[in-house]
Coordinates of C-alpha atoms in Angstrom, one line a residue:
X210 CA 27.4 42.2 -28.1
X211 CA 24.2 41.6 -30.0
X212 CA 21.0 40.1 -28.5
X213 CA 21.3 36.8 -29.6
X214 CA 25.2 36.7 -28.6
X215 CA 24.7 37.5 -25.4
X216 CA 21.6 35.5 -24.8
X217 CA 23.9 32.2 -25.9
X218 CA 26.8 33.3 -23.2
X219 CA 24.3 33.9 -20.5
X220 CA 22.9 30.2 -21.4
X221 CA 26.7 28.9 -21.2
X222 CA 27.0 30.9 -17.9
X223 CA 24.2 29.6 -16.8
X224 CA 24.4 26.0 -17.1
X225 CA 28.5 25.7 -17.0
X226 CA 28.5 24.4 -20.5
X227 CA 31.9 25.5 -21.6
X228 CA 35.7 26.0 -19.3
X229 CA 38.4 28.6 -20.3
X230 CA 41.2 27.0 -21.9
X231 CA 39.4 24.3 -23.2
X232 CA 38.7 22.6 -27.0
X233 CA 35.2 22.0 -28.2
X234 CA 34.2 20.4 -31.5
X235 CA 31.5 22.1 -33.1
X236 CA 28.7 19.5 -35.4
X237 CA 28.4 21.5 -38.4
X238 CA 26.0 20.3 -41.0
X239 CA 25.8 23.7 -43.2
X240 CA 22.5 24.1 -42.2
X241 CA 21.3 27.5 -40.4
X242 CA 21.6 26.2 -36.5
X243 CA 25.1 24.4 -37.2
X244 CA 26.1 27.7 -38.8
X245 CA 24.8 30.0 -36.6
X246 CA 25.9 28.1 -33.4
X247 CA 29.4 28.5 -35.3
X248 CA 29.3 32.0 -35.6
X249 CA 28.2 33.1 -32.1
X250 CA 31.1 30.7 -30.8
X251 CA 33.6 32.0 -33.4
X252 CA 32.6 34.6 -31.8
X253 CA 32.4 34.5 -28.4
X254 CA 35.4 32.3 -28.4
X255 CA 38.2 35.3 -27.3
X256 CA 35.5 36.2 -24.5
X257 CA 35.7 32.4 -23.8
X258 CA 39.0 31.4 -24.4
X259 CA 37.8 28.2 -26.1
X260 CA 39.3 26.9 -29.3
X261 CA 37.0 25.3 -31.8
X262 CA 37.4 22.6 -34.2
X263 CA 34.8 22.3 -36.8
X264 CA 33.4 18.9 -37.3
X265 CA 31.3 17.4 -40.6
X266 CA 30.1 14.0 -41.4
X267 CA 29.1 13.4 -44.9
X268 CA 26.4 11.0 -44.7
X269 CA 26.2 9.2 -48.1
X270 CA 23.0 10.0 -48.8
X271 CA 22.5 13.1 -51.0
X272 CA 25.0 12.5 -53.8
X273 CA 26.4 16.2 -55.1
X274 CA 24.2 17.9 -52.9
X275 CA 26.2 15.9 -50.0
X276 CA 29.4 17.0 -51.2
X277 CA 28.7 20.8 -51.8
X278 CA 27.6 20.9 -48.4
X279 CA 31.1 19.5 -47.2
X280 CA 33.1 21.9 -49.4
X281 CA 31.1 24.3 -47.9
X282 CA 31.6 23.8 -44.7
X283 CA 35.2 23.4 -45.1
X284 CA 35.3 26.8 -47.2
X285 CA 33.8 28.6 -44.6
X286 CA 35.4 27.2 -41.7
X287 CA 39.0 28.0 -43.6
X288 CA 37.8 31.5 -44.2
X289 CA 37.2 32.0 -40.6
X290 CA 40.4 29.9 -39.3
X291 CA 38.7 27.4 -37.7
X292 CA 40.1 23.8 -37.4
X293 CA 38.2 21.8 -40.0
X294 CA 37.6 17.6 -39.8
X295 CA 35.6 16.0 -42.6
X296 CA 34.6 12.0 -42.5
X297 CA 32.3 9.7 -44.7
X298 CA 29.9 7.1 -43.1
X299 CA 27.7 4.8 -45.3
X300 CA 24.2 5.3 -43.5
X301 CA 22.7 3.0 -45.5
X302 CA 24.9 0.1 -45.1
X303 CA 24.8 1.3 -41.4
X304 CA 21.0 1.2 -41.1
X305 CA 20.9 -2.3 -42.9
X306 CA 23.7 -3.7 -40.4
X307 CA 22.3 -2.4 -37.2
X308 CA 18.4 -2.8 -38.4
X309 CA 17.5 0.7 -37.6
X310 CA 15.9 3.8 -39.3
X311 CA 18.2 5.6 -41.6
X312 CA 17.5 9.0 -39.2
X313 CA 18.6 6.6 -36.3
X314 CA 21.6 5.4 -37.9
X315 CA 22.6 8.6 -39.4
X316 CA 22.8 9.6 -35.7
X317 CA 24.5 7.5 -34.6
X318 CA 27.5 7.6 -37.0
X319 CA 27.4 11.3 -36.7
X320 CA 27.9 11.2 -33.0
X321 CA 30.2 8.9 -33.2
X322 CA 32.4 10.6 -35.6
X323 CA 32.2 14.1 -33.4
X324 CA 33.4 11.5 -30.6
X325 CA 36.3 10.5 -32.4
X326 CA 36.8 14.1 -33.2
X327 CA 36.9 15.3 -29.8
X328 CA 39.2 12.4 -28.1
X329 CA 41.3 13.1 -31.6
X330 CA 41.8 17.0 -30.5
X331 CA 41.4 16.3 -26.6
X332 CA 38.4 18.3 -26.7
X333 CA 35.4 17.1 -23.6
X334 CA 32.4 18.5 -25.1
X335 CA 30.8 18.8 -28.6
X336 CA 28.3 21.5 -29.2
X337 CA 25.5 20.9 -31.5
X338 CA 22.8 23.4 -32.7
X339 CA 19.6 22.2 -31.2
X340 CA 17.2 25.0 -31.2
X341 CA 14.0 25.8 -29.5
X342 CA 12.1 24.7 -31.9
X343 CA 13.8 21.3 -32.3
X344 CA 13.3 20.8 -28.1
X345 CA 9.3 21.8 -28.9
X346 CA 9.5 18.8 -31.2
X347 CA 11.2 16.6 -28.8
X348 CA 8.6 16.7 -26.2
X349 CA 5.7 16.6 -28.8
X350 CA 7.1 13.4 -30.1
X351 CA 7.7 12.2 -27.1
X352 CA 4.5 12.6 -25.5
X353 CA 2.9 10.8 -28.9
X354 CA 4.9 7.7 -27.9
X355 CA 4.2 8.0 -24.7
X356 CA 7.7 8.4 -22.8
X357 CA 7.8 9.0 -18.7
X358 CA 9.1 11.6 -17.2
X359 CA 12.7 11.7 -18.5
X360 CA 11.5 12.1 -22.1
X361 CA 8.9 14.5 -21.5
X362 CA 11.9 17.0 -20.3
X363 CA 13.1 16.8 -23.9
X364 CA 16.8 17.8 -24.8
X365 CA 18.9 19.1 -21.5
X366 CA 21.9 22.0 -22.3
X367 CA 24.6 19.2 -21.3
X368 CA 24.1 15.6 -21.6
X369 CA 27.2 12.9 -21.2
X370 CA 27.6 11.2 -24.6
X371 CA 27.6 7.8 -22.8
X372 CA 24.0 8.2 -22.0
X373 CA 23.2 7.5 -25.6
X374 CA 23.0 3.9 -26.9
X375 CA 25.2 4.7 -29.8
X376 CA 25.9 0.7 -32.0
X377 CA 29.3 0.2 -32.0
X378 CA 29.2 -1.2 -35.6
X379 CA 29.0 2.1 -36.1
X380 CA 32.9 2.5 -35.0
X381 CA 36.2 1.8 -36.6
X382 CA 36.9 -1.7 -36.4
X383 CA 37.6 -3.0 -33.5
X384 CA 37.2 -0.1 -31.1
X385 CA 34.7 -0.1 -29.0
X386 CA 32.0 2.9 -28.5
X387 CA 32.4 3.4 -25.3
X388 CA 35.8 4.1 -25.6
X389 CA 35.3 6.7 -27.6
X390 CA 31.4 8.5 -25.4
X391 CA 33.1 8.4 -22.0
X392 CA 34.0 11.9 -20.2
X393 CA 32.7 13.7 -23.1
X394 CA 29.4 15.7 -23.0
X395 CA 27.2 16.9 -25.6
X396 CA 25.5 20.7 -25.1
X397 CA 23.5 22.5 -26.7
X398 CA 23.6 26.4 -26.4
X399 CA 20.8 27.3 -29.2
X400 CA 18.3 25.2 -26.9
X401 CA 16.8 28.7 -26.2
X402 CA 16.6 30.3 -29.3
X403 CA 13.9 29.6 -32.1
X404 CA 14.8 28.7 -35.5
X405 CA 13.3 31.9 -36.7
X406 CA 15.5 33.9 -34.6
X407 CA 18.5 31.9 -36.1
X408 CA 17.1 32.4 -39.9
X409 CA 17.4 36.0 -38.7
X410 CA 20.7 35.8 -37.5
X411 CA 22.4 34.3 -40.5
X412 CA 20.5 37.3 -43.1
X413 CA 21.9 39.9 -40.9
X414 CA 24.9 38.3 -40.4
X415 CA 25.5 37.6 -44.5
X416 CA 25.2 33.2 -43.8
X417 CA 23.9 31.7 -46.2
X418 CA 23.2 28.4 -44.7
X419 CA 22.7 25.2 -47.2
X420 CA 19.9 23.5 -47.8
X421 CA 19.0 19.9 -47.1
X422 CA 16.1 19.2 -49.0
X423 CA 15.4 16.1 -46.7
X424 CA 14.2 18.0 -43.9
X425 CA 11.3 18.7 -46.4
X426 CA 10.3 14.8 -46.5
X427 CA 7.4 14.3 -44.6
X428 CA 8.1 10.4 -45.0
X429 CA 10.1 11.2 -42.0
X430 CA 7.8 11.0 -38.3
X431 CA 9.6 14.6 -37.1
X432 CA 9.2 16.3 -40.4
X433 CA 5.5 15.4 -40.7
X434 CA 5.2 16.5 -36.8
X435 CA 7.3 20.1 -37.7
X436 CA 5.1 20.9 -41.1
X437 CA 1.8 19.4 -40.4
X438 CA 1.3 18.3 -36.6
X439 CA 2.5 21.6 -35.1
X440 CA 1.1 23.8 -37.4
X441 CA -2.5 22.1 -37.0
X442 CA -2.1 22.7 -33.0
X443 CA -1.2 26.3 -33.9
X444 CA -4.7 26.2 -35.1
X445 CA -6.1 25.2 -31.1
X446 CA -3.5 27.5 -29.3
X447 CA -1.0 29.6 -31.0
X448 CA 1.1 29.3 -28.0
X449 CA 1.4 25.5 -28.2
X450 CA 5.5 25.8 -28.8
X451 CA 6.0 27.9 -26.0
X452 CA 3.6 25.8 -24.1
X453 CA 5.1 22.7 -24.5
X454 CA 8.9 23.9 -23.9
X455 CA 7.8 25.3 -20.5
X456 CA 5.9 22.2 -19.5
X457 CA 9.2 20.2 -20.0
X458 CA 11.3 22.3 -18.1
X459 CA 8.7 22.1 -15.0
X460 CA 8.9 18.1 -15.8
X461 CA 13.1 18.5 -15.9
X462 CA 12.8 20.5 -12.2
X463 CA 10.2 17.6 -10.9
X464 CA 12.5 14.3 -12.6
X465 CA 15.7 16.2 -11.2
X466 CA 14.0 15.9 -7.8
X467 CA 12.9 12.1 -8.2
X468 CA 16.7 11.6 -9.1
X469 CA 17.6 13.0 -5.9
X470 CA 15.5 10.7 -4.0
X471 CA 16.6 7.3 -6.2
X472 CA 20.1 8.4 -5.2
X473 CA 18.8 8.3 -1.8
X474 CA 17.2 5.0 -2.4
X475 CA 19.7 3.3 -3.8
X476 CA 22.0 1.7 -1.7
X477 CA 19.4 1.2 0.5
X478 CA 17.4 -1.7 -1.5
X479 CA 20.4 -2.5 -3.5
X480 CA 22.2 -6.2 -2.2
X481 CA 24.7 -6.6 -4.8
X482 CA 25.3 -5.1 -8.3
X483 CA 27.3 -6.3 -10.8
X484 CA 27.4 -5.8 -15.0
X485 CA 25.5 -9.1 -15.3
X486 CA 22.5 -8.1 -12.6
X487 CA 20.9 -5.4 -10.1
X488 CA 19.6 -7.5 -7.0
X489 CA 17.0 -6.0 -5.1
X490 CA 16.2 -6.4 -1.5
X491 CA 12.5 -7.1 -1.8
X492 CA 11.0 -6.0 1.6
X493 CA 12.7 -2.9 1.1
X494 CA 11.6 -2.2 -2.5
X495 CA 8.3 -2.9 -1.7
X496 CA 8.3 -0.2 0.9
X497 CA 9.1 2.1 -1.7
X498 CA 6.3 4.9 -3.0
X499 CA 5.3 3.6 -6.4
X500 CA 7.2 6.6 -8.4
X501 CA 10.6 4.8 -6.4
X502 CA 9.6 1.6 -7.4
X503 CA 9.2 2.6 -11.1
X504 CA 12.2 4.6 -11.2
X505 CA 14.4 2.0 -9.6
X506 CA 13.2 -0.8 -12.3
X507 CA 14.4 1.5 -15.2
X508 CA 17.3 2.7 -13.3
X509 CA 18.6 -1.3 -12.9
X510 CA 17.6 -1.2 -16.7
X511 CA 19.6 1.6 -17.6
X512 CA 22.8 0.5 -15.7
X513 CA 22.4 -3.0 -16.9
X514 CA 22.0 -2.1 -20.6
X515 CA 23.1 2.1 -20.6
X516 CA 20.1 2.3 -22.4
X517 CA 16.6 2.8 -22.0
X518 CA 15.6 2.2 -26.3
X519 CA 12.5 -0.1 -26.6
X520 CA 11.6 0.4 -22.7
X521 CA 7.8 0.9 -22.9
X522 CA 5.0 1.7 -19.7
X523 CA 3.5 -1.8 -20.7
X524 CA 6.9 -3.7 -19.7
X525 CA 7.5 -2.0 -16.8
X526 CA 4.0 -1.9 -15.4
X527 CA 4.2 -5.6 -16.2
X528 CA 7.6 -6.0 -14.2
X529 CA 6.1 -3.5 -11.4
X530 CA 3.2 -5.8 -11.1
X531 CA 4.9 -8.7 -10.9
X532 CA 7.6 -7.3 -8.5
X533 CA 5.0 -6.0 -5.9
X534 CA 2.4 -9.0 -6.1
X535 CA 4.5 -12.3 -7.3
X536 CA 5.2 -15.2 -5.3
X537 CA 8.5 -16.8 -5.4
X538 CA 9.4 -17.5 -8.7
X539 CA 7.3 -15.4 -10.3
X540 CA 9.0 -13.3 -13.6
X541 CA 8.1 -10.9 -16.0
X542 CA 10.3 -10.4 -19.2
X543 CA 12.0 -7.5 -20.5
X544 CA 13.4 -6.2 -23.4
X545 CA 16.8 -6.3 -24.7
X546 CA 17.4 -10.3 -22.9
X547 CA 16.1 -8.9 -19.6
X548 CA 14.3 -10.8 -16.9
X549 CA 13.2 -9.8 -13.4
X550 CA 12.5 -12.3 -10.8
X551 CA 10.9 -12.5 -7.4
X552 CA 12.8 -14.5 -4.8
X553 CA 12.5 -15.5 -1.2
X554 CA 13.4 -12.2 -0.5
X555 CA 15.1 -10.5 -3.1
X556 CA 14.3 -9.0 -6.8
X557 CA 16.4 -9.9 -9.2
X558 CA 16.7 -8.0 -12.7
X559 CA 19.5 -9.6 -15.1
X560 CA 19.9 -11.4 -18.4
X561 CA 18.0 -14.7 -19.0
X562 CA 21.3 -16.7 -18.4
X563 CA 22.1 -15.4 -15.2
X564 CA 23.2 -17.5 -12.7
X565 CA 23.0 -15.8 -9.1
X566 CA 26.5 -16.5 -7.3
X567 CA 25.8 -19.0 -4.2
X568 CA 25.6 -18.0 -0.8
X569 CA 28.3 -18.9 2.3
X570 CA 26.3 -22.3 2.9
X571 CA 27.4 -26.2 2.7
X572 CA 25.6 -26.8 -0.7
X573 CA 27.2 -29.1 -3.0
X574 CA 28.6 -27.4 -6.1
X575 CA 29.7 -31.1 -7.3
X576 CA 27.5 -33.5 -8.8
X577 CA 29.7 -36.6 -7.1
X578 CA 27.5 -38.4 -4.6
X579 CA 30.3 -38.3 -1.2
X580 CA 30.2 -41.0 1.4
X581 CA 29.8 -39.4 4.8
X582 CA 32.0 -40.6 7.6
X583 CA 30.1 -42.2 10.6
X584 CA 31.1 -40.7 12.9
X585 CA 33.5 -38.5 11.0
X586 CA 34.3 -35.2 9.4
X587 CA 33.5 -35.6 5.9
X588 CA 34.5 -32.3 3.9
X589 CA 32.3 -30.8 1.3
X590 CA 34.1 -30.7 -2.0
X591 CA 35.1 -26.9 -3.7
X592 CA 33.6 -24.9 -0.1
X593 CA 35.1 -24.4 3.1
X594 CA 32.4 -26.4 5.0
X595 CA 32.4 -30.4 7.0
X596 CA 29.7 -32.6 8.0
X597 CA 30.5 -33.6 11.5
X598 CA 28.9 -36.9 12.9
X599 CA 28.9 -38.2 15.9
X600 CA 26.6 -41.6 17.8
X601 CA 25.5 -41.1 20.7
X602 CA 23.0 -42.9 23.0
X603 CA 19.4 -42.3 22.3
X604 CA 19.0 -40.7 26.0
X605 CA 21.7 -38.0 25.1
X606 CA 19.2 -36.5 22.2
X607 CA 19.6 -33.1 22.1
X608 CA 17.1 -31.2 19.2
X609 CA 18.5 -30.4 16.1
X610 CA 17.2 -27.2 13.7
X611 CA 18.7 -25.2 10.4
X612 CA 21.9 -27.0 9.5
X613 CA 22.1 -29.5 12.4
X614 CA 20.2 -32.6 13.2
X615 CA 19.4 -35.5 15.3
X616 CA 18.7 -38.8 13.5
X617 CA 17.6 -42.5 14.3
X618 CA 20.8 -44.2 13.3
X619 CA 18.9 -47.4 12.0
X620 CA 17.1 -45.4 9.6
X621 CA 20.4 -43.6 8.1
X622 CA 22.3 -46.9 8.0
X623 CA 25.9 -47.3 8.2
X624 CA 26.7 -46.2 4.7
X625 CA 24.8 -43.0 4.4
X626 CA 25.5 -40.7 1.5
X627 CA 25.2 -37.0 0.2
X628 CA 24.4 -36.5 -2.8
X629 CA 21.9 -33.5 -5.0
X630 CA 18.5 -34.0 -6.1
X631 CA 17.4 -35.8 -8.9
X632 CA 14.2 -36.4 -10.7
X633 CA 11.2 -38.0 -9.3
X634 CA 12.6 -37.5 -5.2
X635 CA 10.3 -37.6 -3.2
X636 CA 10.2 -37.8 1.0
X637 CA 8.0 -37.7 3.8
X638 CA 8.8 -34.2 5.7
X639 CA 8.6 -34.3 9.8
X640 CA 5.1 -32.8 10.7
X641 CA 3.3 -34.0 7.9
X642 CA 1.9 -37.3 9.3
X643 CA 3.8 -39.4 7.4
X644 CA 2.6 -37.9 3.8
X645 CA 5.0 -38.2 1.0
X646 CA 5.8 -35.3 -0.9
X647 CA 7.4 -34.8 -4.0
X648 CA 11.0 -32.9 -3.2
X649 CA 10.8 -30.2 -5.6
X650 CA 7.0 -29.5 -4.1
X651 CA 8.6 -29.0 -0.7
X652 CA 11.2 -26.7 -1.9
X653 CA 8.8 -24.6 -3.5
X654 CA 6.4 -24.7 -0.1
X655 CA 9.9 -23.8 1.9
X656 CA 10.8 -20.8 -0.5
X657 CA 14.3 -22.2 -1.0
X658 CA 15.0 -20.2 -3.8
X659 CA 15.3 -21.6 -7.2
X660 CA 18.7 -21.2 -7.6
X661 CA 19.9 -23.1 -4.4
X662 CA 17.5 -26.0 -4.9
X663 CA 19.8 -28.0 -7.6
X664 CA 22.7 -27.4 -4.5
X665 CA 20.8 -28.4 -1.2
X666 CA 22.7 -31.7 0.3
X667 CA 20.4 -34.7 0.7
X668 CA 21.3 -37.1 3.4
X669 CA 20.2 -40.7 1.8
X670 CA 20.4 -44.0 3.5
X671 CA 21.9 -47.2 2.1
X672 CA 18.5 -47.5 0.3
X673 CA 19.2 -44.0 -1.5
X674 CA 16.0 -43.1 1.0
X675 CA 16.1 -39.3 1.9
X676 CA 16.5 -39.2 5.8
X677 CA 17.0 -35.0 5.9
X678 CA 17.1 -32.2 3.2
X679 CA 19.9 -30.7 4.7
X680 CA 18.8 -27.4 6.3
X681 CA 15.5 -27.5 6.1
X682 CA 13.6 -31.3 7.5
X683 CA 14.3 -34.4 8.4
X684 CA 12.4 -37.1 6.9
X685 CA 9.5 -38.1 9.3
X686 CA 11.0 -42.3 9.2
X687 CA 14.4 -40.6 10.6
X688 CA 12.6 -39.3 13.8
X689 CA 14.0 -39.9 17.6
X690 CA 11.4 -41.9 18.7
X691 CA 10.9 -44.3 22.0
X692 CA 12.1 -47.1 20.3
X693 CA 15.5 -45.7 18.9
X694 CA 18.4 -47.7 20.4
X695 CA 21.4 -45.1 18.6
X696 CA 21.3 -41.7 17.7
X697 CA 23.2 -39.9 14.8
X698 CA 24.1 -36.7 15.8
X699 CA 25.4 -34.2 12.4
X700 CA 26.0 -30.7 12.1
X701 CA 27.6 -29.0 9.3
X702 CA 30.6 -26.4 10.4
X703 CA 32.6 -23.9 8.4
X704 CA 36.6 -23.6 9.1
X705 CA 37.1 -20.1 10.1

């Protein structure tokens, strides 16, 4: 078996990239990594038992040249009996639709299309012919924009498809992308061989790969980092490719152990998740070392969004800072219609319209104002909660806290009322002297958190007079005192 042969099916050993008996579409391009990647698997594929089906997208952007490199690939893969699919995306139009670059967009309609291949041929992985080279690119570029730790390990052997942010315009009408990127995984089996290894291996093997002219256009950020950057660092250290390849590999070992320990984390700091928002417990984030508390921002990111794209170090440092310093209340916003938000006691990362779900408490989802029984049960509408009343003599006080209370009956009147805040309350909370205070102030001063506040039952007199915020303080007119003759007596119970 030849060097470089062999030196592939050790790397598929070695990282599990490919099962006996299964079906893997191969990206072709006609270039010398596509071609060379399909003629070690061509074959290696007896050893392997794989079948391969042979995949090319025709882009729509080179004209004649475009097309000679399709019949070429179809020619060759023919000639050597492999399965042959050929498709047509309009990049341009692409690029234009989804606002991106035309390399972006070219992407992603070309993993797409592979995608589509492989549920088409029931095939789990696609194998594309990402070199060494390509992977000391990767990193270089990535370090010039200035990516964290997951970038700076460059390209992995196997990646799932669904971990790339792939537009769905990009898709057949009407099917979604994710339909097509889940349980498949992309793998790379060249990631270990230089492209001047793989220009050797096509001469001695008689390939004679096509050429795509735009990979010479140094309009494009990679191509002017492969022919100018890279060549220029050559200059400094002619080890620099090398270099840079083994630094992400000791970055891939050191993230792969961070993972570990956000798995850990996890469920520990996590209160509820759903597709809309990632609720944090906030104590026990903040107890988190400050690598944690970074990872678990982009992880709530990633799972809220599957992508990571237009995630820089200056929004989360921004969210970090706000997350570990902020008072109640305080935000910080993120891309793609993110927002994260410090409550009482919880961090909250979801979209700008989110709307937290309410807790188990007698809050008033209904704007009607309800006339309580006295003494009654009066039943709070849309929730499993009553107000209970009851007068009794003013020598039978017994203290009231949280959800229960013990009022002057003169002050509440004998038409009292619950009804939600409105603009311009105000009150004058027990232990304050006496001191009005606007309601929304004291909210804030109580940490009720935001969302509740527009839910809190208020308690009003015939006057429409606030005489208690339910749950939190009577108003200081409504106290027991010496001189009260009646006492109303309400607690607020939930039928089991």
């Amino acid at each position: 078996m030849p060097d470089l042969v062999a030196r592939v099916a050790d790397a598929i050993r070695q990282h599990h990239l490919l099962t006996a008996g299964q079906a893997v579409v191969v990206g072709v391009s006609g270039g010398p990594d596509s071609l060379c990647l399909l003629h070690v698997l061509h074959t290696l594929s007896p050893v392997l038992s794989v079948a391969l089906h042979a995949g090319h997208l025709h882009h729509g952007l080179r004209g004649a040249e475009a097309d000679a490199d399709a019949d070429f690939v179809v020619q060759l893969a023919r000639d050597w009996g492999v399965p042959v699919h050929v498709d047509y995306a309009d990049v341009l139009a692409l690029a234009r639709t989804q606002r991106q670059s035309i390399e972006e967009a070219a992407r992603c309609a070309r993993y797409l299309f592979l995608a589509r291949l492989a549920r088409q041929v029931g095939a789990p992985t696609i194998a594309v012919g990402h070199n060494a080279d390509d992977q000391t690119e990767t990193v270089l570029m990535h370090w010039l924009r200035g990516a964290g730790l997951a970038g700076l390990r460059g390209m992995l052997p196997r990646t799932p498809l669904a971990d790339y942010r792939l537009e769905a315009a990009a898709t057949p009408s009407g099917t979604p992308a994710d339909e097509h990127l889940a349980g498949i995984e992309l793998i790379r089996p060249l990631l270990g061989v230089t492209r001047a290894e793989i220009e050797d291996y096509c001469r001695r093997h008689g390939l004679h790969p096509r050429l795509d002219r735009s990979n010479l256009d140094t309009t494009y950020f990679r191509n002017r980092l492969r022919h100018d950057l890279l060549p220029y660092l050559e200059t400094y250290n002619p080890n620099i490719r090398e270099i840079l390849r083994r630094s992400a590999e000791v970055i891939a070992g050191d993230y792969a152990l961070l993972r570990q320990q956000l798995e850990v984390a996890w469920p520990q700091i996590v209160r509820s998740e759903s597709p809309s928002a990632v609720v944090f417990d906030l104590a026990a984030w903040r107890h988190l070392p400050l690598g944690l508390q970074r990872s678990t921002l982009r992880e709530a990111v990633h799972r809220l969004r599957r992508s990571l794209r237009n995630i820089n170090f200056e929004h989360v440092e921004g969210a970090l800072t706000v997350a570990a310093g902020g008072e109640t209340g305080a935000r910080a916003t993120l891309p793609q219609g993110l927002e994260l938000t410090v409550g009482y006691d919880t961090l909250v990362i979801a979209s700008h319209a989110y709307s937290p779900p309410l807790p188990d408490l007698p809050l008033l989802t209904s704007e009607d104002v309800i006339p309580v029984q006295v003494p009654g049960d009066t039943w709070l509408p849309e929730t499993w909660w009553r107000l209970r009343v009851d007068l009794t003599a003013a020598d039978a006080v017994q203290p009231g806290s949280g959800w229960t209370a013990t009022l002057d009956a003169a002050y509440v009147g004998t038409t009292p009322r619950l009804r939600r805040r409105r603009p311009g309350d105000r009150f004058r909370p027990l232990g304050l002297g006496g001191r009005s205070q606007r309601l929304n102030e004291f909210m804030i001063n109580a940490k009720i958190p935001a969302a509740w506040r527009d839910y809190v039952p208020l308690l009003v007199n015939d006057a429409d007079q606030i005489a208690w915020l339910c749950g939190w303080r009577p108003d200081e007119r409504a106290r027991v005192t010496a001189g009260t003759r009646q006492v109303v007596r309400l607690r607020f119970e939930r039928r089991e």
